Short mmCIF file of C-alpha atoms and ligand atoms in Angstrom, two decimals:
data_model
loop_
_atom_site.label_atom_id
_atom_site.label_comp_id
_atom_site.label_asym_id
_atom_site.label_seq_id
_atom_site.Cartn_x
_atom_site.Cartn_y
_atom_site.Cartn_z
CA MET A 1 2.01 31.28 -0.30
CA ARG A 2 4.47 28.98 1.38
CA ILE A 3 4.44 25.21 0.96
CA ALA A 4 6.53 22.60 2.76
CA VAL A 5 7.29 19.28 1.04
CA THR A 6 8.62 16.48 3.20
CA ARG A 7 10.92 14.87 0.63
CA ARG A 8 12.15 15.43 -2.89
CA ILE A 9 9.33 14.29 -5.20
CA PRO A 10 9.22 14.09 -9.03
CA ASP A 11 9.98 17.46 -10.64
CA ALA A 12 6.55 17.74 -12.29
CA GLY A 13 4.95 18.14 -8.86
CA LEU A 14 7.56 20.52 -7.50
CA ALA A 15 7.40 22.67 -10.65
CA LEU A 16 3.63 23.07 -10.33
CA LEU A 17 3.99 24.14 -6.71
CA ALA A 18 6.85 26.51 -7.49
CA GLU A 19 4.73 28.38 -10.08
CA ALA A 20 2.36 29.41 -7.29
CA ALA A 21 4.25 29.37 -4.03
CA GLU A 22 7.52 29.54 -2.20
CA VAL A 23 8.45 25.88 -1.76
CA VAL A 24 10.69 24.37 0.90
CA VAL A 25 11.70 20.74 0.42
CA TRP A 26 13.13 18.48 3.13
CA PRO A 27 16.56 17.80 1.63
CA LYS A 28 17.42 14.43 3.19
CA SER A 29 16.51 10.97 1.97
CA LEU A 30 15.20 9.87 5.38
CA PRO A 31 11.96 11.47 6.62
CA PRO A 32 12.12 14.43 9.01
CA ASN A 33 11.43 13.58 12.65
CA ARG A 34 8.66 15.44 14.48
CA GLU A 35 10.84 18.36 15.51
CA GLU A 36 12.37 18.68 12.04
CA LEU A 37 8.93 18.49 10.44
CA ILE A 38 7.66 21.31 12.63
CA GLY A 39 10.73 23.36 11.76
CA LEU A 40 10.28 22.71 8.02
CA THR A 41 6.57 23.55 8.14
CA ALA A 42 6.73 26.64 10.38
CA GLY A 43 4.80 29.46 8.72
CA ALA A 44 3.66 27.29 5.77
CA ASP A 45 0.14 27.45 4.34
CA GLY A 46 0.26 23.95 2.92
CA LEU A 47 2.09 20.70 3.59
CA LEU A 48 2.80 17.96 1.06
CA THR A 49 3.44 14.73 2.94
CA LEU A 50 4.37 11.14 2.21
CA LEU A 51 3.08 8.05 4.00
CA THR A 52 6.10 8.23 6.31
CA GLU A 53 4.91 11.37 8.09
CA ARG A 54 2.45 11.17 10.97
CA VAL A 55 0.02 14.08 10.75
CA ASP A 56 -2.01 14.43 13.94
CA GLY A 57 -3.53 17.07 16.17
CA GLU A 58 -0.25 17.69 17.95
CA LEU A 59 1.54 18.45 14.68
CA LEU A 60 -1.28 20.61 13.33
CA ASP A 61 -1.39 22.60 16.58
CA ALA A 62 2.35 23.20 16.28
CA VAL A 63 1.96 24.56 12.71
CA PRO A 64 -1.34 26.49 12.90
CA THR A 65 -0.77 28.33 9.62
CA VAL A 66 -1.25 25.09 7.65
CA ARG A 67 -4.64 25.00 5.90
CA ALA A 68 -4.19 21.90 3.74
CA VAL A 69 -2.24 18.64 3.85
CA SER A 70 -1.77 16.75 0.61
CA ASN A 71 -0.58 13.16 1.00
CA MET A 72 1.26 11.74 -2.02
CA ALA A 73 -0.40 8.34 -1.53
CA VAL A 74 -3.80 6.75 -1.81
CA GLY A 75 -3.53 5.38 1.75
CA TYR A 76 -3.94 7.90 4.54
CA ASP A 77 -3.57 5.89 7.73
CA ASN A 78 -0.70 8.28 8.58
CA ILE A 79 -3.18 11.15 8.91
CA ASP A 80 -5.65 11.79 11.70
CA VAL A 81 -8.41 13.06 9.44
CA GLU A 82 -10.72 13.96 12.31
CA ALA A 83 -8.03 16.07 13.95
CA ALA A 84 -7.47 17.83 10.62
CA THR A 85 -11.18 18.40 9.98
CA THR A 86 -11.86 19.89 13.39
CA ARG A 87 -8.96 22.29 12.80
CA GLY A 88 -10.28 23.26 9.35
CA VAL A 89 -7.39 21.55 7.55
CA VAL A 90 -8.22 20.02 4.16
CA VAL A 91 -6.72 16.55 3.57
CA CYS A 92 -6.05 15.26 0.04
CA ILE A 93 -4.78 11.96 -1.41
CA THR A 94 -3.76 10.52 -4.78
CA PRO A 95 -6.07 7.63 -5.74
CA ASP A 96 -6.63 6.19 -9.25
CA VAL A 97 -3.30 7.28 -10.76
CA LEU A 98 -1.49 4.38 -9.08
CA THR A 99 -4.10 1.63 -9.40
CA GLU A 100 -2.76 -0.24 -12.44
CA THR A 101 0.89 0.11 -11.44
CA THR A 102 0.13 -1.29 -7.99
CA ALA A 103 -1.86 -4.17 -9.50
CA ASP A 104 1.05 -4.92 -11.88
CA PHE A 105 3.38 -5.15 -8.91
CA THR A 106 0.97 -7.35 -6.97
CA PHE A 107 1.24 -9.81 -9.83
CA ALA A 108 5.00 -9.39 -10.02
CA LEU A 109 5.25 -10.40 -6.35
CA LEU A 110 2.77 -13.22 -6.76
CA LEU A 111 4.57 -14.74 -9.74
CA ALA A 112 8.00 -14.27 -8.20
CA VAL A 113 6.96 -15.98 -4.96
CA ALA A 114 4.98 -18.78 -6.62
CA ARG A 115 7.83 -19.61 -9.00
CA ARG A 116 10.63 -19.02 -6.48
CA VAL A 117 12.34 -16.48 -8.72
CA LYS A 118 14.51 -14.90 -5.99
CA PRO A 119 15.99 -18.09 -4.46
CA ALA A 120 16.63 -19.43 -7.96
CA ALA A 121 18.32 -16.24 -9.18
CA ASP A 122 20.34 -16.01 -5.93
CA ALA A 123 21.59 -19.58 -6.50
CA VAL A 124 22.78 -18.59 -9.99
CA LEU A 125 24.67 -15.62 -8.53
CA ARG A 126 26.33 -17.93 -6.01
CA GLY A 127 27.58 -20.10 -8.89
CA GLU A 128 25.36 -23.03 -7.90
CA TRP A 129 23.75 -23.57 -11.35
CA LYS A 130 25.43 -26.76 -12.47
CA THR A 131 22.74 -28.47 -14.55
CA TRP A 132 18.99 -28.73 -15.28
CA GLU A 133 17.45 -30.18 -12.15
CA PRO A 134 14.23 -32.16 -12.28
CA LEU A 135 13.59 -31.38 -8.62
CA GLY A 136 15.12 -27.91 -8.43
CA PHE A 137 13.12 -24.86 -7.28
CA LEU A 138 9.69 -26.42 -7.65
CA GLY A 139 7.01 -23.80 -7.17
CA GLN A 140 3.24 -23.42 -7.37
CA ASP A 141 1.23 -22.92 -10.56
CA VAL A 142 -0.55 -19.59 -10.80
CA TYR A 143 -2.46 -20.33 -14.00
CA GLY A 144 -5.80 -21.92 -13.15
CA SER A 145 -5.41 -21.49 -9.37
CA THR A 146 -7.83 -19.76 -6.98
CA LEU A 147 -7.19 -16.16 -5.99
CA GLY A 148 -8.82 -14.67 -2.88
CA ILE A 149 -8.94 -10.87 -2.90
CA ILE A 150 -9.54 -9.20 0.45
CA GLY A 151 -10.81 -5.70 -0.35
CA MET A 152 -12.36 -5.26 -3.78
CA GLY A 153 -11.67 -1.57 -4.20
CA ARG A 154 -9.92 -0.04 -7.18
CA ILE A 155 -6.68 -2.00 -6.77
CA GLY A 156 -8.43 -5.26 -5.87
CA GLN A 157 -10.47 -4.96 -9.06
CA ALA A 158 -7.39 -4.25 -11.15
CA VAL A 159 -5.73 -7.36 -9.69
CA ALA A 160 -8.86 -9.39 -10.50
CA ARG A 161 -8.77 -8.23 -14.14
CA ARG A 162 -5.20 -9.46 -14.44
CA ALA A 163 -6.13 -12.76 -12.77
CA ARG A 164 -8.66 -13.47 -15.51
CA GLY A 165 -5.79 -13.70 -17.97
CA PHE A 166 -4.36 -16.45 -15.79
CA ALA A 167 -7.68 -18.32 -15.81
CA MET A 168 -7.88 -17.96 -12.03
CA THR A 169 -11.03 -18.60 -10.04
CA ILE A 170 -11.55 -15.33 -8.20
CA LEU A 171 -13.12 -15.10 -4.75
CA TYR A 172 -13.39 -11.82 -2.92
CA THR A 173 -14.55 -10.41 0.34
CA ASP A 174 -15.42 -6.86 1.25
CA GLN A 175 -17.73 -5.02 3.63
CA ALA A 176 -20.62 -6.00 1.30
CA PRO A 177 -20.99 -7.77 -2.05
CA ARG A 178 -20.36 -5.58 -5.08
CA PRO A 179 -22.63 -7.07 -7.76
CA GLU A 180 -21.88 -4.21 -10.15
CA ILE A 181 -18.31 -5.36 -10.57
CA GLU A 182 -18.68 -9.13 -10.14
CA ASN A 183 -19.51 -9.75 -13.79
CA GLU A 184 -16.87 -7.40 -15.08
CA VAL A 185 -14.02 -8.96 -13.13
CA GLY A 186 -15.50 -12.45 -12.89
CA ALA A 187 -15.33 -12.68 -9.09
CA ARG A 188 -17.56 -14.32 -6.47
CA PHE A 189 -18.30 -12.80 -3.06
CA VAL A 190 -17.64 -15.09 -0.08
CA GLY A 191 -17.06 -14.65 3.66
CA ILE A 192 -13.48 -14.21 4.76
CA ASP A 193 -13.22 -17.68 6.34
CA GLN A 194 -14.31 -19.40 3.13
CA LEU A 195 -11.93 -17.23 1.13
CA LEU A 196 -9.01 -18.17 3.38
CA ARG A 197 -9.86 -21.88 3.24
CA GLU A 198 -10.33 -22.11 -0.53
CA SER A 199 -7.74 -19.77 -1.99
CA ASP A 200 -4.34 -20.79 -3.34
CA VAL A 201 -3.30 -17.14 -3.24
CA VAL A 202 -4.67 -14.54 -0.82
CA SER A 203 -4.02 -10.92 -1.79
CA LEU A 204 -4.69 -8.01 0.57
CA HIS A 205 -6.16 -4.74 -0.72
CA VAL A 206 -7.77 -3.09 2.29
CA PRO A 207 -6.82 0.24 3.86
CA LEU A 208 -5.29 0.13 7.34
CA THR A 209 -8.00 1.10 9.82
CA ARG A 210 -8.96 0.17 13.37
CA GLU A 211 -11.05 -2.66 11.89
CA THR A 212 -8.43 -4.06 9.52
CA ARG A 213 -5.38 -3.85 11.82
CA LYS A 214 -3.98 -7.39 12.24
CA MET A 215 -6.98 -8.85 10.45
CA ILE A 216 -4.66 -11.65 9.31
CA GLY A 217 -3.38 -13.31 12.49
CA ALA A 218 -2.57 -16.83 13.68
CA GLU A 219 -6.19 -17.98 13.43
CA GLN A 220 -6.63 -16.75 9.87
CA LEU A 221 -3.28 -18.18 8.78
CA ARG A 222 -4.30 -21.57 10.18
CA MET A 223 -7.40 -21.51 7.97
CA MET A 224 -5.29 -21.15 4.81
CA LYS A 225 -4.04 -24.09 2.76
CA ARG A 226 -0.57 -25.36 3.56
CA SER A 227 0.26 -24.66 -0.09
CA ALA A 228 -1.14 -21.11 0.05
CA ILE A 229 0.67 -17.88 -0.77
CA LEU A 230 -0.10 -14.59 1.00
CA ILE A 231 0.55 -11.34 -0.87
CA ASN A 232 0.43 -7.91 0.78
CA THR A 233 0.74 -4.69 -1.22
CA ALA A 234 -1.66 -2.78 1.07
CA ARG A 235 -0.32 -1.91 4.53
CA GLY A 236 1.90 -3.98 6.79
CA GLY A 237 -0.33 -3.45 9.83
CA VAL A 238 -3.08 -5.56 8.26
CA ILE A 239 -1.02 -8.66 9.12
CA ASP A 240 0.20 -9.76 12.53
CA THR A 241 3.89 -9.92 11.61
CA GLU A 242 5.00 -12.38 14.27
CA ALA A 243 2.08 -14.71 13.58
CA LEU A 244 3.02 -14.67 9.90
CA ALA A 245 6.67 -15.42 10.67
CA ASP A 246 5.54 -18.37 12.83
CA ALA A 247 3.25 -19.64 10.05
CA LEU A 248 5.99 -19.42 7.43
CA GLU A 249 8.56 -21.08 9.70
CA SER A 250 6.25 -23.94 10.63
CA GLY A 251 4.84 -24.54 7.14
CA THR A 252 1.31 -23.46 8.11
CA ILE A 253 1.31 -21.61 4.77
CA TRP A 254 3.72 -22.07 1.88
CA ALA A 255 5.07 -18.58 1.20
CA ALA A 256 4.48 -14.84 1.34
CA GLY A 257 5.26 -11.80 -0.78
CA LEU A 258 5.29 -8.56 1.18
CA ASP A 259 5.74 -5.09 -0.27
CA VAL A 260 4.67 -3.60 3.05
CA THR A 261 5.57 -4.65 6.57
CA ASP A 262 4.90 -3.82 10.19
CA PRO A 263 7.12 -2.22 11.32
CA GLU A 264 8.25 -0.60 8.10
CA PRO A 265 11.03 -1.04 7.34
CA LEU A 266 11.63 -4.35 9.11
CA PRO A 267 14.83 -4.38 11.17
CA ALA A 268 17.58 -5.89 9.01
CA ASP A 269 17.91 -8.82 11.43
CA HIS A 270 14.20 -9.67 11.54
CA ARG A 271 13.58 -13.41 11.21
CA LEU A 272 11.15 -12.88 8.30
CA LEU A 273 14.01 -11.62 6.17
CA ARG A 274 15.95 -14.85 6.67
CA LEU A 275 13.16 -17.20 5.61
CA PRO A 276 13.56 -18.74 2.15
CA ASN A 277 9.80 -18.67 1.51
CA VAL A 278 9.37 -14.92 1.92
CA LEU A 279 10.03 -12.17 -0.57
CA VAL A 280 10.08 -8.67 0.92
CA THR A 281 10.31 -5.55 -1.23
CA PRO A 282 10.61 -1.96 0.06
CA HIS A 283 7.08 -0.62 -0.51
CA ILE A 284 7.55 -0.07 -4.24
CA ALA A 285 4.22 -1.19 -5.71
CA SER A 286 3.49 2.27 -7.13
CA ALA A 287 7.10 2.92 -8.11
CA SER A 288 7.04 3.38 -11.88
CA GLU A 289 8.40 6.59 -13.37
CA VAL A 290 5.08 7.53 -14.92
CA THR A 291 2.97 6.75 -11.86
CA ARG A 292 5.17 8.53 -9.35
CA THR A 293 5.13 11.58 -11.64
CA ARG A 294 1.33 11.42 -11.79
CA MET A 295 1.13 11.07 -8.02
CA ALA A 296 3.38 14.11 -7.51
CA ARG A 297 1.38 16.18 -9.97
CA LEU A 298 -1.97 15.22 -8.41
CA ALA A 299 -0.64 15.89 -4.91
CA ALA A 300 0.47 19.36 -6.05
CA GLU A 301 -2.85 20.08 -7.84
CA ASN A 302 -4.76 19.00 -4.75
CA LEU A 303 -2.74 21.24 -2.47
CA LEU A 304 -2.89 24.33 -4.68
CA ALA A 305 -6.65 24.00 -5.19
CA ALA A 306 -7.26 23.62 -1.46
CA LEU A 307 -5.11 26.65 -0.67
CA ARG A 308 -7.00 28.72 -3.25
CA GLY A 309 -10.25 27.75 -1.57
CA GLU A 310 -11.31 25.60 -4.55
CA ARG A 311 -12.52 21.98 -4.34
CA PRO A 312 -9.36 19.86 -4.75
CA PRO A 313 -9.52 17.04 -7.34
CA ARG A 314 -9.16 14.39 -4.62
CA SER A 315 -9.87 15.44 -1.05
CA ILE A 316 -11.27 13.20 1.67
CA ASN A 317 -12.67 15.90 3.97
CA TRP A 318 -13.40 18.94 1.79
CA GLU A 319 -17.15 18.83 2.50
CA ALA A 320 -16.57 18.10 6.19
CA VAL A 321 -14.16 21.01 6.58
CA ARG A 322 -16.64 23.38 4.93
CA GLY A 323 -19.48 21.99 7.07
CA HIS A 324 -17.35 22.42 10.17
CA ALA A 325 -16.50 26.01 9.25
CA GLN A 326 -20.19 26.86 8.79
CA SER A 327 -21.36 25.25 12.05
C1 DGY B 401 -0.11 4.45 -1.34
O1 DGY B 401 -0.26 5.29 -2.23
O2 DGY B 401 -0.82 4.41 -0.35
C2 DGY B 401 0.99 3.45 -1.53
O3 DGY B 401 1.19 2.63 -0.47
C3 DGY B 401 2.27 4.11 -2.01
O4 DGY B 401 2.06 4.40 -3.33
#
Protein backbone atom coordinates (compact mmCIF):
# COMPACT_ATOMS: atom_id res chain seq x y z
CA MET A 1 0.00 0.00 0.00
CA ARG A 2 1.20 3.50 -0.71
CA ILE A 3 0.03 6.55 1.22
CA ALA A 4 0.76 10.22 0.56
CA VAL A 5 0.72 12.70 3.45
CA THR A 6 0.61 16.37 2.56
CA ARG A 7 2.73 17.67 5.45
CA ARG A 8 4.75 16.39 8.36
CA ILE A 9 2.22 15.45 11.08
CA PRO A 10 2.81 14.19 14.65
CA ASP A 11 4.93 11.02 14.69
CA ALA A 12 2.17 8.89 16.25
CA GLY A 13 0.14 9.19 13.04
CA LEU A 14 3.07 8.64 10.70
CA ALA A 15 4.24 5.60 12.68
CA LEU A 16 0.82 3.96 12.42
CA LEU A 17 0.78 4.50 8.67
CA ALA A 18 4.35 3.28 8.26
CA GLU A 19 3.50 -0.06 9.96
CA ALA A 20 1.10 -0.81 7.11
CA ALA A 21 2.19 1.11 4.07
CA GLU A 22 4.91 2.87 2.16
CA VAL A 23 4.49 6.50 3.22
CA VAL A 24 5.55 9.60 1.31
CA VAL A 25 5.40 12.90 3.19
CA TRP A 26 5.45 16.35 1.58
CA PRO A 27 8.70 17.67 3.05
CA LYS A 28 8.10 21.43 2.98
CA SER A 29 6.37 23.60 5.55
CA LEU A 30 4.13 25.28 2.97
CA PRO A 31 1.40 23.15 1.35
CA PRO A 32 2.04 21.56 -2.05
CA ASN A 33 0.41 23.35 -4.98
CA ARG A 34 -1.91 21.38 -7.28
CA GLU A 35 0.85 20.09 -9.52
CA GLU A 36 3.05 19.14 -6.58
CA LEU A 37 0.13 17.42 -4.86
CA ILE A 38 -0.57 15.34 -7.96
CA GLY A 39 3.11 14.43 -8.16
CA LEU A 40 3.22 13.45 -4.47
CA THR A 41 0.04 11.38 -4.73
CA ALA A 42 0.75 9.62 -8.05
CA GLY A 43 0.21 5.89 -7.60
CA ALA A 44 -0.97 6.24 -3.97
CA ASP A 45 -3.89 4.26 -2.56
CA GLY A 46 -4.63 6.76 0.16
CA LEU A 47 -4.14 10.46 0.80
CA LEU A 48 -3.86 12.14 4.20
CA THR A 49 -4.70 15.82 3.78
CA LEU A 50 -4.85 18.97 5.88
CA LEU A 51 -7.40 21.76 5.58
CA THR A 52 -5.01 23.58 3.25
CA GLU A 53 -5.44 21.11 0.40
CA ARG A 54 -8.34 21.40 -2.01
CA VAL A 55 -9.61 17.93 -2.89
CA ASP A 56 -12.00 18.03 -5.83
CA GLY A 57 -12.99 16.01 -8.87
CA GLU A 58 -10.11 17.37 -10.91
CA LEU A 59 -7.56 16.21 -8.33
CA LEU A 60 -9.20 12.82 -7.86
CA ASP A 61 -9.30 12.26 -11.63
CA ALA A 62 -5.58 13.05 -11.79
CA VAL A 63 -4.80 10.45 -9.08
CA PRO A 64 -7.26 7.63 -9.88
CA THR A 65 -5.49 5.08 -7.68
CA VAL A 66 -6.60 6.95 -4.53
CA ARG A 67 -9.41 5.10 -2.73
CA ALA A 68 -9.58 7.13 0.48
CA VAL A 69 -8.86 10.68 1.64
CA SER A 70 -8.40 11.29 5.34
CA ASN A 71 -8.54 14.94 6.40
CA MET A 72 -6.70 15.74 9.63
CA ALA A 73 -9.43 18.19 10.67
CA VAL A 74 -13.04 18.17 11.75
CA GLY A 75 -13.94 20.73 9.06
CA TYR A 76 -14.06 19.44 5.50
CA ASP A 77 -15.00 22.45 3.40
CA ASN A 78 -11.73 21.81 1.50
CA ILE A 79 -13.15 18.55 0.15
CA ASP A 80 -15.79 18.09 -2.53
CA VAL A 81 -17.48 15.14 -0.86
CA GLU A 82 -19.89 14.55 -3.72
CA ALA A 83 -17.04 14.36 -6.22
CA ALA A 84 -15.30 11.86 -3.94
CA THR A 85 -18.41 9.75 -3.41
CA THR A 86 -19.23 9.46 -7.09
CA ARG A 87 -15.65 8.30 -7.68
CA GLY A 88 -15.88 5.72 -4.88
CA VAL A 89 -13.41 7.61 -2.67
CA VAL A 90 -14.00 7.37 1.08
CA VAL A 91 -13.62 10.67 2.97
CA CYS A 92 -12.72 10.73 6.68
CA ILE A 93 -12.33 13.50 9.29
CA THR A 94 -11.19 13.88 12.90
CA PRO A 95 -14.08 15.12 15.08
CA ASP A 96 -14.36 14.86 18.89
CA VAL A 97 -10.64 14.64 19.66
CA LEU A 98 -10.23 18.40 19.22
CA THR A 99 -13.48 19.64 20.78
CA GLU A 100 -12.25 20.64 24.24
CA THR A 101 -8.96 22.08 23.01
CA THR A 102 -10.79 24.24 20.48
CA ALA A 103 -13.27 25.39 23.14
CA ASP A 104 -10.36 26.26 25.47
CA PHE A 105 -8.87 28.42 22.74
CA THR A 106 -12.19 30.09 22.00
CA PHE A 107 -12.18 31.24 25.61
CA ALA A 108 -8.52 32.24 25.41
CA LEU A 109 -9.34 34.53 22.48
CA LEU A 110 -12.47 35.84 24.14
CA LEU A 111 -10.71 36.73 27.38
CA ALA A 112 -7.69 38.18 25.61
CA VAL A 113 -9.85 40.43 23.42
CA ALA A 114 -12.26 41.46 26.18
CA ARG A 115 -9.42 42.38 28.54
CA ARG A 116 -7.14 43.85 25.88
CA VAL A 117 -4.29 41.51 26.78
CA LYS A 118 -2.31 41.98 23.54
CA PRO A 119 -2.28 45.81 23.38
CA ALA A 120 -1.43 45.92 27.08
CA ALA A 121 1.41 43.40 26.80
CA ASP A 122 2.72 45.14 23.65
CA ALA A 123 2.82 48.44 25.57
CA VAL A 124 4.93 46.78 28.28
CA LEU A 125 7.36 45.50 25.63
CA ARG A 126 7.64 49.01 24.20
CA GLY A 127 8.67 50.28 27.66
CA GLU A 128 5.46 52.29 28.08
CA TRP A 129 4.48 50.90 31.51
CA LYS A 130 5.22 53.84 33.77
CA THR A 131 2.59 53.52 36.50
CA TRP A 132 -0.82 52.07 37.45
CA GLU A 133 -3.33 53.86 35.28
CA PRO A 134 -6.93 54.29 36.37
CA LEU A 135 -7.99 54.71 32.75
CA GLY A 136 -5.48 52.40 31.08
CA PHE A 137 -6.58 49.47 28.87
CA LEU A 138 -10.18 49.37 30.02
CA GLY A 139 -11.90 46.30 28.64
CA GLN A 140 -15.23 44.48 28.86
CA ASP A 141 -16.30 42.14 31.65
CA VAL A 142 -16.81 38.55 30.60
CA TYR A 143 -18.19 37.29 33.91
CA GLY A 144 -21.96 37.70 33.95
CA SER A 145 -22.20 38.85 30.32
CA THR A 146 -24.36 37.34 27.56
CA LEU A 147 -22.79 34.88 25.14
CA GLY A 148 -24.43 34.13 21.78
CA ILE A 149 -23.31 30.83 20.24
CA ILE A 150 -23.97 30.41 16.54
CA GLY A 151 -23.86 26.66 15.89
CA MET A 152 -24.47 24.45 18.91
CA GLY A 153 -22.55 21.41 17.74
CA ARG A 154 -19.85 19.68 19.73
CA ILE A 155 -17.57 22.72 20.00
CA GLY A 156 -20.43 25.17 20.61
CA GLN A 157 -21.58 22.98 23.50
CA ALA A 158 -18.08 22.78 24.96
CA VAL A 159 -17.85 26.58 24.82
CA ALA A 160 -21.24 26.84 26.55
CA ARG A 161 -20.07 24.56 29.38
CA ARG A 162 -17.11 26.84 29.98
CA ALA A 163 -19.37 29.91 29.86
CA ARG A 164 -21.40 28.57 32.78
CA GLY A 165 -18.33 28.95 34.96
CA PHE A 166 -18.33 32.63 34.04
CA ALA A 167 -22.01 32.96 34.99
CA MET A 168 -22.82 33.95 31.41
CA THR A 169 -26.33 34.03 30.02
CA ILE A 170 -26.11 31.72 27.03
CA LEU A 171 -28.17 32.19 23.87
CA TYR A 172 -27.72 29.96 20.88
CA THR A 173 -28.98 29.51 17.38
CA ASP A 174 -28.81 26.49 15.14
CA GLN A 175 -30.82 24.91 12.33
CA ALA A 176 -33.36 23.82 15.00
CA PRO A 177 -33.61 23.97 18.80
CA ARG A 178 -31.72 21.24 20.62
CA PRO A 179 -33.77 20.67 23.79
CA GLU A 180 -31.68 17.64 24.75
CA ILE A 181 -28.66 19.82 25.43
CA GLU A 182 -30.32 23.04 26.60
CA ASN A 183 -30.56 21.93 30.22
CA GLU A 184 -27.10 20.46 30.30
CA VAL A 185 -25.35 23.57 29.02
CA GLY A 186 -27.91 26.07 30.31
CA ALA A 187 -28.57 27.71 26.94
CA ARG A 188 -31.69 29.23 25.35
CA PHE A 189 -32.55 28.89 21.65
CA VAL A 190 -33.28 32.18 19.84
CA GLY A 191 -33.34 33.38 16.24
CA ILE A 192 -30.10 34.76 14.87
CA ASP A 193 -31.29 38.39 14.84
CA GLN A 194 -32.23 38.28 18.54
CA LEU A 195 -28.93 36.60 19.33
CA LEU A 196 -26.98 39.31 17.53
CA ARG A 197 -28.94 42.10 19.23
CA GLU A 198 -28.71 40.75 22.78
CA SER A 199 -25.26 39.19 23.02
CA ASP A 200 -22.18 40.86 24.49
CA VAL A 201 -20.05 38.18 22.84
CA VAL A 202 -20.95 36.33 19.65
CA SER A 203 -18.99 33.14 19.01
CA LEU A 204 -19.13 31.27 15.70
CA HIS A 205 -19.17 27.46 15.60
CA VAL A 206 -20.72 26.54 12.26
CA PRO A 207 -19.07 24.64 9.42
CA LEU A 208 -18.38 26.57 6.22
CA THR A 209 -21.06 25.62 3.69
CA ARG A 210 -22.95 27.35 0.89
CA GLU A 211 -25.50 28.43 3.51
CA THR A 212 -23.07 29.75 6.11
CA ARG A 213 -20.64 31.55 3.78
CA LYS A 214 -20.57 35.25 4.78
CA MET A 215 -23.48 34.72 7.16
CA ILE A 216 -22.01 37.56 9.23
CA GLY A 217 -21.99 40.62 6.96
CA ALA A 218 -22.62 44.35 7.28
CA GLU A 219 -26.30 43.87 8.16
CA GLN A 220 -25.60 41.36 10.92
CA LEU A 221 -22.75 43.45 12.33
CA ARG A 222 -25.07 46.46 12.50
CA MET A 223 -27.48 44.44 14.65
CA MET A 224 -24.79 43.78 17.26
CA LYS A 225 -24.18 46.00 20.28
CA ARG A 226 -21.54 48.68 19.90
CA SER A 227 -19.82 47.07 22.90
CA ALA A 228 -19.99 43.57 21.37
CA ILE A 229 -17.11 41.20 20.71
CA LEU A 230 -17.10 38.76 17.77
CA ILE A 231 -15.08 35.55 18.11
CA ASN A 232 -14.40 33.18 15.21
CA THR A 233 -12.67 29.84 15.69
CA ALA A 234 -14.73 28.13 12.94
CA ARG A 235 -13.88 29.15 9.37
CA GLY A 236 -12.95 32.58 8.05
CA GLY A 237 -15.44 32.40 5.18
CA VAL A 238 -18.36 32.58 7.60
CA ILE A 239 -17.63 36.31 8.00
CA ASP A 240 -17.54 38.95 5.28
CA THR A 241 -13.99 40.14 6.00
CA GLU A 242 -14.29 43.63 4.53
CA ALA A 243 -17.61 44.26 6.27
CA LEU A 244 -16.00 43.24 9.55
CA ALA A 245 -13.02 45.53 8.97
CA ASP A 246 -15.45 48.41 8.28
CA ALA A 247 -17.43 47.61 11.45
CA LEU A 248 -14.31 47.51 13.61
CA GLU A 249 -12.92 50.71 12.10
CA SER A 250 -16.16 52.62 12.54
CA GLY A 251 -16.98 51.32 16.03
CA THR A 252 -20.09 49.43 14.89
CA ILE A 253 -18.82 46.63 17.16
CA TRP A 254 -16.17 46.89 19.87
CA ALA A 255 -13.66 44.18 18.98
CA ALA A 256 -13.01 40.82 17.34
CA GLY A 257 -10.89 37.75 17.98
CA LEU A 258 -10.19 35.71 14.87
CA ASP A 259 -8.36 32.41 14.74
CA VAL A 260 -9.53 31.93 11.16
CA THR A 261 -9.73 34.45 8.33
CA ASP A 262 -10.80 34.81 4.73
CA PRO A 263 -8.45 34.70 2.94
CA GLU A 264 -6.24 32.57 5.14
CA PRO A 265 -3.66 33.72 5.88
CA LEU A 266 -4.53 37.41 5.60
CA PRO A 267 -1.99 39.39 3.57
CA ALA A 268 0.49 40.93 6.02
CA ASP A 269 -0.63 44.43 5.01
CA HIS A 270 -4.36 43.79 5.45
CA ARG A 271 -6.08 46.62 7.31
CA LEU A 272 -7.59 44.19 9.87
CA LEU A 273 -4.11 43.43 11.14
CA ARG A 274 -3.47 47.09 11.92
CA LEU A 275 -6.59 47.65 13.99
CA PRO A 276 -6.04 47.86 17.76
CA ASN A 277 -9.37 46.15 18.49
CA VAL A 278 -8.63 42.94 16.60
CA LEU A 279 -6.64 39.93 17.71
CA VAL A 280 -5.75 37.52 14.90
CA THR A 281 -4.10 34.17 15.57
CA PRO A 282 -2.91 31.69 12.91
CA HIS A 283 -5.63 29.01 13.05
CA ILE A 284 -4.28 27.36 16.20
CA ALA A 285 -7.43 26.53 18.16
CA SER A 286 -6.70 22.79 18.07
CA ALA A 287 -2.96 23.24 18.51
CA SER A 288 -2.12 21.45 21.75
CA GLU A 289 0.48 18.68 21.73
CA VAL A 290 -1.98 16.07 22.92
CA THR A 291 -4.79 17.06 20.56
CA ARG A 292 -2.68 17.28 17.42
CA THR A 293 -1.27 13.83 18.26
CA ARG A 294 -4.81 12.48 18.65
CA MET A 295 -5.85 14.07 15.37
CA ALA A 296 -2.88 12.52 13.55
CA ARG A 297 -3.58 9.11 15.04
CA LEU A 298 -7.29 9.23 14.18
CA ALA A 299 -6.54 10.43 10.65
CA ALA A 300 -4.16 7.49 10.21
CA GLU A 301 -6.64 4.97 11.70
CA ASN A 302 -9.37 6.30 9.44
CA LEU A 303 -7.23 5.98 6.34
CA LEU A 304 -5.93 2.48 7.09
CA ALA A 305 -9.40 1.17 7.88
CA ALA A 306 -10.84 2.62 4.66
CA LEU A 307 -8.02 1.13 2.59
CA ARG A 308 -8.58 -2.28 4.18
CA GLY A 309 -12.24 -2.07 3.22
CA GLU A 310 -13.33 -1.72 6.87
CA ARG A 311 -15.66 0.99 8.22
CA PRO A 312 -13.35 3.83 9.31
CA PRO A 313 -13.89 5.23 12.84
CA ARG A 314 -14.96 8.61 11.43
CA SER A 315 -15.98 8.75 7.79
CA ILE A 316 -18.54 11.12 6.30
CA ASN A 317 -19.41 9.13 3.16
CA TRP A 318 -18.67 5.47 3.94
CA GLU A 319 -22.32 4.41 3.53
CA ALA A 320 -22.75 6.59 0.44
CA VAL A 321 -19.66 5.17 -1.23
CA ARG A 322 -20.85 1.61 -0.58
CA GLY A 323 -24.35 2.50 -1.81
CA HIS A 324 -22.85 4.07 -4.92
CA ALA A 325 -20.72 1.00 -5.60
CA GLN A 326 -23.77 -1.29 -5.34
CA SER A 327 -26.02 0.83 -7.59
C1 LIG B 1 -10.46 21.68 12.08
O1 LIG B 1 -10.16 20.58 12.55
O2 LIG B 1 -11.34 21.81 11.23
C2 LIG B 1 -9.73 22.88 12.60
O3 LIG B 1 -10.03 24.03 11.97
C3 LIG B 1 -8.25 22.62 12.71
O4 LIG B 1 -8.09 21.82 13.80
